[in-house]
Coordinates of C-alpha atoms in Angstrom, one line a residue:
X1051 CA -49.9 5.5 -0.2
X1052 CA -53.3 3.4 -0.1
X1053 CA -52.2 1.2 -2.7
X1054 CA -48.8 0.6 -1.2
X1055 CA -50.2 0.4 2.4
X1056 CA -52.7 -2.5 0.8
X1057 CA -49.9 -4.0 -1.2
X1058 CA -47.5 -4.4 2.0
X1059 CA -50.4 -5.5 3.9
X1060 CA -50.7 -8.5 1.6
X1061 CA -47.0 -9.0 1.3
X1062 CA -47.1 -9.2 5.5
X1063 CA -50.0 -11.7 4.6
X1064 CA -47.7 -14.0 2.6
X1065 CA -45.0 -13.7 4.8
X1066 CA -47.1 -14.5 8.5
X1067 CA -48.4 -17.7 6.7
X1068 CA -44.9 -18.5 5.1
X1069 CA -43.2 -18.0 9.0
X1070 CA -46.3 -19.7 10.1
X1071 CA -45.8 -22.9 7.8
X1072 CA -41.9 -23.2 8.8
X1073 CA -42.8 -23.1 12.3
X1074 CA -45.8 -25.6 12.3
X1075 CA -43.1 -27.8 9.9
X1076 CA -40.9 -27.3 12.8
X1077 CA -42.6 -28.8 15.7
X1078 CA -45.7 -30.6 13.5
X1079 CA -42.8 -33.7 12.4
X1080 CA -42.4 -34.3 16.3
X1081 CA -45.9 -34.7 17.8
X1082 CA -46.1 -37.1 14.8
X1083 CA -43.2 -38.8 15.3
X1084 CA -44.6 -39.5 19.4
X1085 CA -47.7 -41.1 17.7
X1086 CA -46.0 -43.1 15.5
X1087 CA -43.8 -44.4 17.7
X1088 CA -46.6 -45.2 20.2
X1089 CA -48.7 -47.0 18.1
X1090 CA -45.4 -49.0 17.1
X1091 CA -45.2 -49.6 20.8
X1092 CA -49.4 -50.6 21.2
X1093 CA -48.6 -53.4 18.5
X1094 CA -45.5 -54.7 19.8
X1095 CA -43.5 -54.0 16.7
X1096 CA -41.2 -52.4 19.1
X1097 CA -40.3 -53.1 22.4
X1098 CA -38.8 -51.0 25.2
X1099 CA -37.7 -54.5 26.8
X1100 CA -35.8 -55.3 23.6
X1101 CA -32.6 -52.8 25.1
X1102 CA -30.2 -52.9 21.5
X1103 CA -33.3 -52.6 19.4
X1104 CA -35.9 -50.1 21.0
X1105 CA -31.9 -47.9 21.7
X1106 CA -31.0 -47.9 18.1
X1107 CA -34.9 -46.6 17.5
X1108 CA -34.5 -43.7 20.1
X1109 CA -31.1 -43.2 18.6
X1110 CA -32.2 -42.4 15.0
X1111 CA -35.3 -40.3 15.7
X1112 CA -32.4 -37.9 17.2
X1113 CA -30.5 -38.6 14.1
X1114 CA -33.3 -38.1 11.8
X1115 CA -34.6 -35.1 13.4
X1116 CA -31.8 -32.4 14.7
X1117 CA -34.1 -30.0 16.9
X1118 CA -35.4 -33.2 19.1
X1119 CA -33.0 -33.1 22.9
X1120 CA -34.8 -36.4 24.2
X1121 CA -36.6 -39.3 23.1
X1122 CA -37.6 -41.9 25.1
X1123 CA -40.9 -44.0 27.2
X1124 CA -42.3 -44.2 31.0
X1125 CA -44.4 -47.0 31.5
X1126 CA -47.4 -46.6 34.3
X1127 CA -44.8 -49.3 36.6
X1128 CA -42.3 -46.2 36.2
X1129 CA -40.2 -48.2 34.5
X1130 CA -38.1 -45.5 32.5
X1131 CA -36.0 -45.7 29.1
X1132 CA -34.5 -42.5 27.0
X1133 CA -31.9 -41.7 24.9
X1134 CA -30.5 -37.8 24.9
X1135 CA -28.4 -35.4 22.9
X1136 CA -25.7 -34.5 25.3
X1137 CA -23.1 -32.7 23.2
X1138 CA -21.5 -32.8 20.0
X1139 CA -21.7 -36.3 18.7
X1140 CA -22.3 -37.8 21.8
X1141 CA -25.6 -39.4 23.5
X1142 CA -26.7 -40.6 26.9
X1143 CA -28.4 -43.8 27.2
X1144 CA -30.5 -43.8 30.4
X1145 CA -32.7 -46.8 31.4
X1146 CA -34.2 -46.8 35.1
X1147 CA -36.1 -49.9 36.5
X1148 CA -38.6 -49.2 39.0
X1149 CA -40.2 -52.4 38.9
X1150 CA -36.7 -54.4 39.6
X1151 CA -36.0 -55.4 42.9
X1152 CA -33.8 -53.4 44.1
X1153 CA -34.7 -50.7 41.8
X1154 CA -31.8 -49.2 40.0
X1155 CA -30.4 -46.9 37.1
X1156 CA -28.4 -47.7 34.1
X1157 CA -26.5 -45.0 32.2
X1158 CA -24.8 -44.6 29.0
X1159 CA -22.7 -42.5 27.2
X1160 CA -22.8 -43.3 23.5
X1161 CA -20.9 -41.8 20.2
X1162 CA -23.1 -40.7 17.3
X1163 CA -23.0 -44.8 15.6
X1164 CA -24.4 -45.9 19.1
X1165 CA -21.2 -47.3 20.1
X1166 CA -21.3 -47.4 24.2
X1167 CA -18.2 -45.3 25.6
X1168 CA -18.9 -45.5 29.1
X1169 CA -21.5 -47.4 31.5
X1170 CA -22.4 -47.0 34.9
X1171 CA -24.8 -48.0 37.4
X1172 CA -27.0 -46.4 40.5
X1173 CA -28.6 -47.8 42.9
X1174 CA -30.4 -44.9 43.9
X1175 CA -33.1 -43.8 41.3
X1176 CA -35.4 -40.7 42.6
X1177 CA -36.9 -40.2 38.7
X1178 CA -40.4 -41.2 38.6
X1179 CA -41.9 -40.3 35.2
X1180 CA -45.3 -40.5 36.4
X1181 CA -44.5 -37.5 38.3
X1182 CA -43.7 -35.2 35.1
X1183 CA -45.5 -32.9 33.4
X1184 CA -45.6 -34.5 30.2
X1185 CA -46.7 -37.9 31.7
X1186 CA -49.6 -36.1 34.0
X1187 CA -51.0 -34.0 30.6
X1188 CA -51.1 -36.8 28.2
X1189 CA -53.0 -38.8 30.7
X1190 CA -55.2 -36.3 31.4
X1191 CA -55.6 -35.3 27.8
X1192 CA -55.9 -39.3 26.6
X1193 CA -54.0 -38.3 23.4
X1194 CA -51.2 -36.7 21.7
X1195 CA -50.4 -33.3 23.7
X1196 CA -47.9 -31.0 23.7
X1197 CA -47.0 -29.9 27.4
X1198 CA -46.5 -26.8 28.9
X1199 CA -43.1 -25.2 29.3
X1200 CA -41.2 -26.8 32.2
X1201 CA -38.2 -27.3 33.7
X1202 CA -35.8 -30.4 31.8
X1203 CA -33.9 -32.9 34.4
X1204 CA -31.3 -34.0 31.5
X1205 CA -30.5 -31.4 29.9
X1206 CA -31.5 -29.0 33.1
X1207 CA -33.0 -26.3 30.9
X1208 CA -36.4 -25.4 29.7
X1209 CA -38.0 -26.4 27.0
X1210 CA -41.2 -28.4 26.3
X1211 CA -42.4 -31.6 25.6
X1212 CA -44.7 -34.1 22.8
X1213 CA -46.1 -36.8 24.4
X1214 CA -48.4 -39.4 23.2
X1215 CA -49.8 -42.4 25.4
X1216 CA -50.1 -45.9 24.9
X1217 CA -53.3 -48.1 25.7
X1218 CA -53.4 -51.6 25.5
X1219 CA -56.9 -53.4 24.0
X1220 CA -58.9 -53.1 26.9
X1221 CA -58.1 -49.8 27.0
X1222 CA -55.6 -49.2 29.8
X1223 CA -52.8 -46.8 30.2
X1224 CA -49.5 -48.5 29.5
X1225 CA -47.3 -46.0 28.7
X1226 CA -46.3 -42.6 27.7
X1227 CA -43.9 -41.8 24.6
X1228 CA -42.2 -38.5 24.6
X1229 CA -40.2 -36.3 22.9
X1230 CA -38.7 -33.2 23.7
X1231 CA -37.5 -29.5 22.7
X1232 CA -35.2 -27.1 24.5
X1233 CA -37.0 -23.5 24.9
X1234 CA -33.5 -22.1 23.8
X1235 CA -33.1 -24.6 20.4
X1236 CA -37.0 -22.8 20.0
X1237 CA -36.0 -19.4 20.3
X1238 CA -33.0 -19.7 17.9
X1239 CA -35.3 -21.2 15.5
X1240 CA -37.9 -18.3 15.9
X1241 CA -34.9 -15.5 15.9
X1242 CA -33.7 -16.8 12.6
X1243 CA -36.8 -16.6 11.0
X1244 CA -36.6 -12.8 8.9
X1245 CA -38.9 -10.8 7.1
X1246 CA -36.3 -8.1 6.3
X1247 CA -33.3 -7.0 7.3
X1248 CA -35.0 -5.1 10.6
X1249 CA -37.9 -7.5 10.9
X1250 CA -38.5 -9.3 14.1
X1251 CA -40.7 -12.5 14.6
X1252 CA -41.7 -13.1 17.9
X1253 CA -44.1 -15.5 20.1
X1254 CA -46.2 -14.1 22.5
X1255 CA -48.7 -15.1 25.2
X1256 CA -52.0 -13.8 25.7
X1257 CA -50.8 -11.9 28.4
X1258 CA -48.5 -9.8 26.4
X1259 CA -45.4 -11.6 27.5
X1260 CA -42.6 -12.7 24.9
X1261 CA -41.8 -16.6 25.6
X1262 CA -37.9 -15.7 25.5
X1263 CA -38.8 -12.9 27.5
X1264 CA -41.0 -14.4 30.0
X1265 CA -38.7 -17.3 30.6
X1266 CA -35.2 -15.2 30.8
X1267 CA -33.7 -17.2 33.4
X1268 CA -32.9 -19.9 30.6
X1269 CA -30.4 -18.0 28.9
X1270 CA -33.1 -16.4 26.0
X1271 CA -33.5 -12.7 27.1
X1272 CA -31.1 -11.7 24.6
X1273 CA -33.3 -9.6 22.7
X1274 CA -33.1 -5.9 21.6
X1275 CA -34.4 -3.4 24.0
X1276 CA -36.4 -1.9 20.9
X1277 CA -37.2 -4.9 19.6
X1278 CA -39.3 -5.6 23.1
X1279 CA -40.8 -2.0 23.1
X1280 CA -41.9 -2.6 19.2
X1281 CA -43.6 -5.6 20.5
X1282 CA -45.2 -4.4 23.6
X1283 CA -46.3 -1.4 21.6
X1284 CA -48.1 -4.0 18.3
X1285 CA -49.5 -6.5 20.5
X1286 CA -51.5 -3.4 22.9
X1287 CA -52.8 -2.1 19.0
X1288 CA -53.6 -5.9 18.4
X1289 CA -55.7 -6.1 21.3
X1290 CA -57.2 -3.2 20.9
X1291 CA -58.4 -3.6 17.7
X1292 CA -58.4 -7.5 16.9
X1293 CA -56.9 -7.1 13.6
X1294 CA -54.5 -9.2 12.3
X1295 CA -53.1 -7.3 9.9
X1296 CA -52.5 -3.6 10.7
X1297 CA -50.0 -0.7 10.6
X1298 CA -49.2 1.5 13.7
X1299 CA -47.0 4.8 15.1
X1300 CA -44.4 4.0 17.5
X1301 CA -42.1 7.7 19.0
X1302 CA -42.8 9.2 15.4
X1303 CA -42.1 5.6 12.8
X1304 CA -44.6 3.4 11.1
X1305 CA -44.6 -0.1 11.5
X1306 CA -46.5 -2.9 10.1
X1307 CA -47.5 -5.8 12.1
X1308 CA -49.3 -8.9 11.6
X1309 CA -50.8 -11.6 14.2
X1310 CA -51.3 -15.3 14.2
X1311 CA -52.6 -17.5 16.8
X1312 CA -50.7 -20.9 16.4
X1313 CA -51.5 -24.1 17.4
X1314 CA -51.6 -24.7 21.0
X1315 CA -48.6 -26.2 22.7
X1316 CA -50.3 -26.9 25.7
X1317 CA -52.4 -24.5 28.2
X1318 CA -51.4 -21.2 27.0
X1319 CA -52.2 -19.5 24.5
X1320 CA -49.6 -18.7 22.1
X1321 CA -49.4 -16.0 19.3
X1322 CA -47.0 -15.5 16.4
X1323 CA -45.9 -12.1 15.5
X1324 CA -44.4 -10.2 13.3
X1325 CA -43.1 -6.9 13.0
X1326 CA -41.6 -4.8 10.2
X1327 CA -40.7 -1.0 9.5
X1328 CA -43.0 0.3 7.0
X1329 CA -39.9 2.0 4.9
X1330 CA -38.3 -1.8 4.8
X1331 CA -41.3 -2.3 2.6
X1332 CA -42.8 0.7 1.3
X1333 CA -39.4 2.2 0.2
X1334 CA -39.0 -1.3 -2.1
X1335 CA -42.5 -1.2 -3.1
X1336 CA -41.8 2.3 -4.9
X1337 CA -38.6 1.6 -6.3
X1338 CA -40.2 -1.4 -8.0
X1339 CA -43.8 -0.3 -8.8
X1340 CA -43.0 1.2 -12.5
X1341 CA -41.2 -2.2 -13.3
X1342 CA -43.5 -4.3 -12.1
X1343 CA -46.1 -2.2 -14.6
X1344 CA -43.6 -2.4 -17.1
X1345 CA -43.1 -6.3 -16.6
X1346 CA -46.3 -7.3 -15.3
X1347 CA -46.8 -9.3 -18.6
X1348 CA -43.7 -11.2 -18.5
X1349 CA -43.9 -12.3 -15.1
X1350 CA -47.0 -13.3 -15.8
X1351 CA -46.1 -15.9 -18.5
X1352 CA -43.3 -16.2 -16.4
X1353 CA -44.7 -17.2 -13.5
X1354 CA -47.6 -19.8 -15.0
X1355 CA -44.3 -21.5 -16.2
X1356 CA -42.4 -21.8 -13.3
X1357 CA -45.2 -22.9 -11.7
X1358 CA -46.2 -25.4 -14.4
X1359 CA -42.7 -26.8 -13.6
X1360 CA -43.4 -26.4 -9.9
X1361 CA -46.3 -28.4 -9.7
X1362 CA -44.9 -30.9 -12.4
X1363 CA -41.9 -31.6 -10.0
X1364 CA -44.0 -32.1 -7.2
X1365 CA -46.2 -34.4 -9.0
X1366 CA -42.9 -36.5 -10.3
X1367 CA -42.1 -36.3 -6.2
X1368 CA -45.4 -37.7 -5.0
X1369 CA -45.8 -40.7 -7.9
X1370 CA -42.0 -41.7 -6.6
X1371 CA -43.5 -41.5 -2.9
X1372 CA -46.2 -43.6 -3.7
X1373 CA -44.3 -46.2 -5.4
X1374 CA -41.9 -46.4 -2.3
X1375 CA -44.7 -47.0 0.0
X1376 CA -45.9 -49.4 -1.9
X1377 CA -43.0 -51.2 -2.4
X1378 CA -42.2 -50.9 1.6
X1379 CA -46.3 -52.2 2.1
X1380 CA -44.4 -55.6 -0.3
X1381 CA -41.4 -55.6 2.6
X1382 CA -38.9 -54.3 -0.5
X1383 CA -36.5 -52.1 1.5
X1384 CA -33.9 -51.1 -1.0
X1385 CA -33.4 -47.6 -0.7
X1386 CA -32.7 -45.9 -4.0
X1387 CA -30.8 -42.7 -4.0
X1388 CA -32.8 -39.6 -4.9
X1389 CA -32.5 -36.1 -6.2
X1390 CA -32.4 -33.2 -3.3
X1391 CA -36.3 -32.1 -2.4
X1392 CA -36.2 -29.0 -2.1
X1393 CA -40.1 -28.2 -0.7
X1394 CA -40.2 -29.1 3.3
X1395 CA -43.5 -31.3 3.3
X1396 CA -42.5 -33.8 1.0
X1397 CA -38.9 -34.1 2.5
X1398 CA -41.0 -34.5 5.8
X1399 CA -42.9 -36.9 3.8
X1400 CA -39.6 -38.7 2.7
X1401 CA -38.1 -39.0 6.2
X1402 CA -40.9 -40.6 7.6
X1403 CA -40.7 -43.0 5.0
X1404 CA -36.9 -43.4 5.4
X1405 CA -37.6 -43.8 9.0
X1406 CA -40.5 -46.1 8.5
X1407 CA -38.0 -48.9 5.9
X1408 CA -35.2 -48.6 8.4
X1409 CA -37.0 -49.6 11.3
X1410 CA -39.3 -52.2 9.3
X1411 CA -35.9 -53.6 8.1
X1412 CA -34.4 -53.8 11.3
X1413 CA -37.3 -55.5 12.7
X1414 CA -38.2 -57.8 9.4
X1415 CA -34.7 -59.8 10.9
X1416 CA -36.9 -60.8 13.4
X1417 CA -39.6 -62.5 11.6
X1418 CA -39.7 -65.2 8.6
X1419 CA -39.7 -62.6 5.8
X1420 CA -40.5 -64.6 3.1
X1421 CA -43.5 -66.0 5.2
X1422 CA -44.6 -62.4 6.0
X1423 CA -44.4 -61.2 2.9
X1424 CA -46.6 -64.6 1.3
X1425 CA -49.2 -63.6 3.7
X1426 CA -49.2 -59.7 3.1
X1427 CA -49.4 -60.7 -0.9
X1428 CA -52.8 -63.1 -0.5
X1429 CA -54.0 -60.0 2.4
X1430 CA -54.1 -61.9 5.1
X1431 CA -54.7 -60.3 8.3
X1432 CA -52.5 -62.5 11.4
X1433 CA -55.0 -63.8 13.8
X1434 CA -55.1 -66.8 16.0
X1435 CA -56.8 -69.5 14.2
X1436 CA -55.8 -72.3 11.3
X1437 CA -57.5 -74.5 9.3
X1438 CA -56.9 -78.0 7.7
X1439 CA -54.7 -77.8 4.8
X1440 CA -52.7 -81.0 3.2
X1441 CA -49.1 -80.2 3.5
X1442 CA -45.8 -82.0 3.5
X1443 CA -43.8 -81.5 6.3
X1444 CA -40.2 -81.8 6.6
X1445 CA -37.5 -81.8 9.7
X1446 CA -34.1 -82.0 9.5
X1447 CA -31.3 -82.7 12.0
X1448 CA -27.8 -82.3 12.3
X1449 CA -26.0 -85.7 13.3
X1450 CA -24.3 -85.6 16.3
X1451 CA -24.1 -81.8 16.8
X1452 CA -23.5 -81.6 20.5
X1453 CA -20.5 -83.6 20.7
X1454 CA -19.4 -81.6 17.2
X1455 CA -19.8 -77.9 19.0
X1456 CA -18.6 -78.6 21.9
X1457 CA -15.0 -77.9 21.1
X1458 CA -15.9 -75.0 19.2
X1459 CA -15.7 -71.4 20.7
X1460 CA -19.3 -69.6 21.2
X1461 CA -18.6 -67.0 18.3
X1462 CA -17.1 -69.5 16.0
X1463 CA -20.1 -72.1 16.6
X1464 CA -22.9 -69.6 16.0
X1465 CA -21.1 -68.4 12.8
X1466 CA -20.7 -71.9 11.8
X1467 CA -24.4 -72.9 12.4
X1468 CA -25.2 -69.9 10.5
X1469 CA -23.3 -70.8 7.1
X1470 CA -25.6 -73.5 7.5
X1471 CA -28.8 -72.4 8.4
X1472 CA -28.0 -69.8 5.4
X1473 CA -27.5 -72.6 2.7
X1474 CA -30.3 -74.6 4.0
X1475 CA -33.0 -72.0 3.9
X1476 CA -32.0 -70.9 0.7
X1477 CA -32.7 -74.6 -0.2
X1478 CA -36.5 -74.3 1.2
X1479 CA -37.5 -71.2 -0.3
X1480 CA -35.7 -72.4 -4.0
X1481 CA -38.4 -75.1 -3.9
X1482 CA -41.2 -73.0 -2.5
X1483 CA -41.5 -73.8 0.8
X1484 CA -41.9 -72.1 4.2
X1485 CA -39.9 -71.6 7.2
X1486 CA -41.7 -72.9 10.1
X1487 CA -38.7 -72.4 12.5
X1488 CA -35.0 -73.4 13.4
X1489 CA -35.3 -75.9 16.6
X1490 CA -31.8 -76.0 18.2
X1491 CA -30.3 -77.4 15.2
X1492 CA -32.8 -78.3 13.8
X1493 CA -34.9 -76.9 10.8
X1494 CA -38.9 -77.4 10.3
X1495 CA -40.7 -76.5 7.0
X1496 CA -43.6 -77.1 5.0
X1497 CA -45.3 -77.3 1.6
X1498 CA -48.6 -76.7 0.9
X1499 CA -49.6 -73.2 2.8
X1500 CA -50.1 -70.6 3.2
X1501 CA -49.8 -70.6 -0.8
X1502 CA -51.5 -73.7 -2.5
X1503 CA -49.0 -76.0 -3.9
X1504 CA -50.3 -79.2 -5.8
X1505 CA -47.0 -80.4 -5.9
X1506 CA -46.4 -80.2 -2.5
X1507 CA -44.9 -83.1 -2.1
X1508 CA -42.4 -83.4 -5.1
X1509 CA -40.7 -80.3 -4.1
X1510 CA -40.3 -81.2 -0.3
X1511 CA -38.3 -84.3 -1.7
X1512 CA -37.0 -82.2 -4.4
X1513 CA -35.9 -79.7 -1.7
X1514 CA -34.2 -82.5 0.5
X1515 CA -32.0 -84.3 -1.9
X1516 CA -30.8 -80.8 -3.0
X1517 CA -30.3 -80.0 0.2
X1518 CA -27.4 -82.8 0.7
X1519 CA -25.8 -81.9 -2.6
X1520 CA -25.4 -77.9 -0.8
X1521 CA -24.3 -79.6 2.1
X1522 CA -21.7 -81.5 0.1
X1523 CA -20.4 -78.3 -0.8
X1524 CA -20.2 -76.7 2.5
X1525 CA -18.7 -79.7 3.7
X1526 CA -15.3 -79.5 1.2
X1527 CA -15.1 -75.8 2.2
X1528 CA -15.4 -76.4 6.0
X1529 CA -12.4 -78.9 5.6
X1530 CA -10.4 -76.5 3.6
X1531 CA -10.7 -74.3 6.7
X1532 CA -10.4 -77.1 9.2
X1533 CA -14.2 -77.6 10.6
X1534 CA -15.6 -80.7 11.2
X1535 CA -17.9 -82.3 9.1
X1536 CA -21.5 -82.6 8.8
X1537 CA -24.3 -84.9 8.1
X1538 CA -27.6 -84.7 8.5
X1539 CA -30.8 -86.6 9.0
X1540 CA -34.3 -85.4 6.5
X1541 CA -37.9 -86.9 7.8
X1542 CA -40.6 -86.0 5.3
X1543 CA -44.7 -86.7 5.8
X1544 CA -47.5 -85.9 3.6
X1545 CA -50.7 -85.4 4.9
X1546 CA -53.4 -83.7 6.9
X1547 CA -52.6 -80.6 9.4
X1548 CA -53.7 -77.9 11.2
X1549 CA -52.0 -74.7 9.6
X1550 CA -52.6 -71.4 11.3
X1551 CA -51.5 -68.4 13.8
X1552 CA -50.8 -69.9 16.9
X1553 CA -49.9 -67.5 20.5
X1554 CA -51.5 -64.8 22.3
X1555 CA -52.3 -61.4 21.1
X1556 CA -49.0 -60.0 21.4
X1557 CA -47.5 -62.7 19.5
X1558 CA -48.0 -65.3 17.2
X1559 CA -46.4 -67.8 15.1
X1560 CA -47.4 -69.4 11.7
X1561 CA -46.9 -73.2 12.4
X1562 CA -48.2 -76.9 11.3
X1563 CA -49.6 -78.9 14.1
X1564 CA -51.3 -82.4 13.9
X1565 CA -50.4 -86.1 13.7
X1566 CA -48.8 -85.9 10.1
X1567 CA -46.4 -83.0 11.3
X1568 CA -45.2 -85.3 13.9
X1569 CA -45.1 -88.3 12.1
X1570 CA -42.3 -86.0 9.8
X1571 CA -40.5 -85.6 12.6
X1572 CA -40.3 -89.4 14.0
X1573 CA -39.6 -90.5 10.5
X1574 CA -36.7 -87.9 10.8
X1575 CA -35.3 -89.3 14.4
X1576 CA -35.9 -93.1 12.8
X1577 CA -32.8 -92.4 10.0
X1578 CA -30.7 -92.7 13.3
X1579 CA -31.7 -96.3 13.3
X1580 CA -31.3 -97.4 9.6
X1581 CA -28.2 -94.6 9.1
X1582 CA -29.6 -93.3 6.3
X1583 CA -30.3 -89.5 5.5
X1584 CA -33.7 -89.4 4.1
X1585 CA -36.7 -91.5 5.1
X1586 CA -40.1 -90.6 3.8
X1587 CA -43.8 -92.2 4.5
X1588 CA -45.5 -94.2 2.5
X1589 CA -48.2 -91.1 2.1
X1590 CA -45.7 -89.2 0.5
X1591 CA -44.5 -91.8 -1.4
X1592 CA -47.4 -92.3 -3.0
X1593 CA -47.7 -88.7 -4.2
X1594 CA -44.5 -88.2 -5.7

């Protein structure tokens, strides 16, 4: 009996830390997720403001992660913005403006692809999120906090919260991320979790209360009548002796229990338990004991195999990991299909990262990404400042574009402009150049930075008479559709310029400034006087 009493005591050890793991993997990803998103919130790379964008972000953490309720941010104005699971397929938008004068609430009800279903608006707004629980302990705490188990306003249930806040650089409170759990979602999570076939796993408090217990009136106290006594019974033995792992007589049956204090999920202190009748275990530890003599050997080679294969798969798992995130640290978002992983921390690991590329891909649409990515290749870091570089600079124009689009329909000229923005760009980056910006209709770029280019000037030329022979080819396919044709206007300047981050700290923008930039862009307004196409200076004549 000694020897099976020590063996199930170390099986109850495997299994505690095993229950353990799946629980800390089931509310770990979340308090992550609130500092990740917080941080992308410090660094403007998402902005609450930005409503289709920062929505679509909210929307896929819920996506992503099935036991999350709510997601979304209170700023210290109470300005309010979240995104909720409110049935089957279905989401509720809710964005409340404190700071708006009047104040009011928008809400709405979205399918599972974001699409809004129904929109309405209220005047009246009585949510302050500076007034919740989760908002008052993380900015008491100063960092990522899990709150205490309160009362929801959408869904109204219990549950509890991960919050995070969000400092600007002089260290002020801006905001507060959270995200948040239902106490029932919890408790089905915890029920589910089985030892045997009459095992029970339970959390406790330090006061000998069972969470689903303790808060009934949510709809949790659906637990066996025994199941509560074998509980009550372990956790007084528990106290008693401080033992984690220990076996105990309960009206004439022998149990075996074992005790965990979990990580803290805000002022309580919680405790995960577990509780098993000793014939579940001892009975199989019998019937097995002479094979497990028998076959001690074979499982042995046995096992050093399957764990030689074990350890190999997760090693092939992390090398593909790594070369992901490197590829996303090079802005390469393709996402490769992959074989099912089967062990929970790297698929943790693998939805953060598919997380991460979808919301770096949404946002790299924002940006120049082939300037971005030039600079993350020579490492540099954006700051505000430049330095003199010699660059050629080139504008272009489209002839007579407002009386051209003013016919046109709003969705037809946009689509129109972007053909031709398209065709263009395609144009600078074929000859190495970079994107400075699109000016009305107008495109700026330059040679020369933030890559060294000798011939700097050839290729702006280069780029420029290739860029009417795609234009010729647009052209014959506009008229085949009926558009109007057009012509454009090419100023080109070598010489001298400023070439840096310009903006404030919350955004910049990688630009040419000086004399020779707006020479380019003269000589590019001067072909309307000698109708011609191209006009270049005599500087960058004399280089090419």
């Amino acid at each position: 009996n000694k020897v099976l009493f020590s063996s199930a005591h170390q099986l109850m050890r495997t299994s505690r830390e095993l229950v353990l793991l799946r629980f800390t993997n089931y509310l770990r990803p979340l308090r992550e997720q609130t500092e990740i998103s917080a941080k992308l919130i410090a660094g403007k790379i998402i902005n609450p403001k930005n409503t289709p964008v920062f929505d679509y972000y909210l929307l896929s953490l819920l996506h992503d992660y099935p036991q999350i309720t709510n997601a979304y941010v209170g700023d210290k104005n109470g300005n309010f913005f979240e995104v909720s699971r409110v049935g089957k397929g279905m989401f509720l938008n809710r964005r409340i403006y404190q700071t708006q004068k009047p104040r009011y609430e928008i809400t709405q009800y979205l399918d599972k692809n974001g699409k809004v279903v129904q929109t309405s608006k209220n005047m009246v707004v009585t949510y302050d999120p500076r007034v919740r629980p989760w908002y008052k302990t993380a900015k008491e705490q100063k960092s990522a906090v899990w709150s205490d188990i309160y009362s929801f306003k959408t869904p109204p249930e219990l549950g509890l919260t991960a919050a995070t806040p969000i400092y600007n650089r002089a260290g002020d409170l801006q905001a507060v991320f959270g995200i948040d759990v239902t106490l029932s979602s919890f408790a089905s999570f915890i029920t589910n979790l089985k030892i045997s076939d009459n095992s029970f796993v339970f959390i406790m408090d330090d006061q000998g209360s069972l969470i689903r217990e303790k808060y009934g009136s949510s709809g949790l106290n659906n637990i066996k009548n025994l199941e509560l006594l074998w509980a009550k019974a372990s956790f007084t033995e528990y106290q008693k002796h401080k033992q984690e792992l220990f076996n105990y007589k309960y009206k004439g049956k022998h149990y075996l229990a074992a005790y965990q204090e979990i990580p803290a999920t805000g002022s309580d202190k919680w405790y995960l338990g577990i509780i098993v009748p000793a014939a579940d275990v001892i009975g199989s530890l019998q019937h097995d004991l002479l094979r497990a003599l028998l076959f001690a050997c074979l499982i042995l080679l046995l096992g050093l195999s399957i764990i030689y294969l074990f350890l190999r798969r997760i090693a092939n798992h992390i090398v593909r990991l790594a070369s992901e995130a490197h590829k996303i640290t090079q802005l390469n978002f393709i996402n490769v299909e992959h074989k099912k992983i089967y062990i929970t921390e790297l698929l943790h690991i693998e939805q953060a990262f598919a997380g991460m590329r979808s919301a770096l891909k949404s946002f790299a649409r924002y940006v120049p990404y082939n300037l971005v990515k030039k600079l993350i290749d020579k490492g540099l870091v954006a700051h505000v400042g430049g330095k003199n570089t010699q660059i050629t600079t080139m504008f272009s124009d489209i002839h007579d574009f407002t009386a051209l689009s003013e016919p046109m329909q709003p969705g037809m000229l946009t689509e129109f402009l972007s053909e031709y923005f398209v065709a263009m760009t395609d144009v600078v980056h074929k000859y190495q150049g970079t994107l400075d910006k699109y000016i009305g209709d107008g495109i700026m770029a330059f040679w020369g930075a933030p890559e060294e280019d000798a011939a700097h000037a050839e290729h702006a030329c280069e780029c420029a008479l290739k860029s009417l022979v795609e234009l010729e080819k647009l052209n014959a396919s506009w008229q085949k559709e009926g558009k109007p044709k057009l012509t454009i206007r090419i100023g080109i300047n070598s010489g001298e310029a400023i070439v840096g981050n310009v903006g404030s700290y919350d955004r910049l923008s990688y630009t040419a400034m000086g004399d020779s930039v707006n020479l380019a862009s003269r000589l590019e307004t001067l072909n309307k006087s000698y109708n011609t196409a191209i006009i270049v200076s005599e500087n960058t004549y004399e280089l090419v």
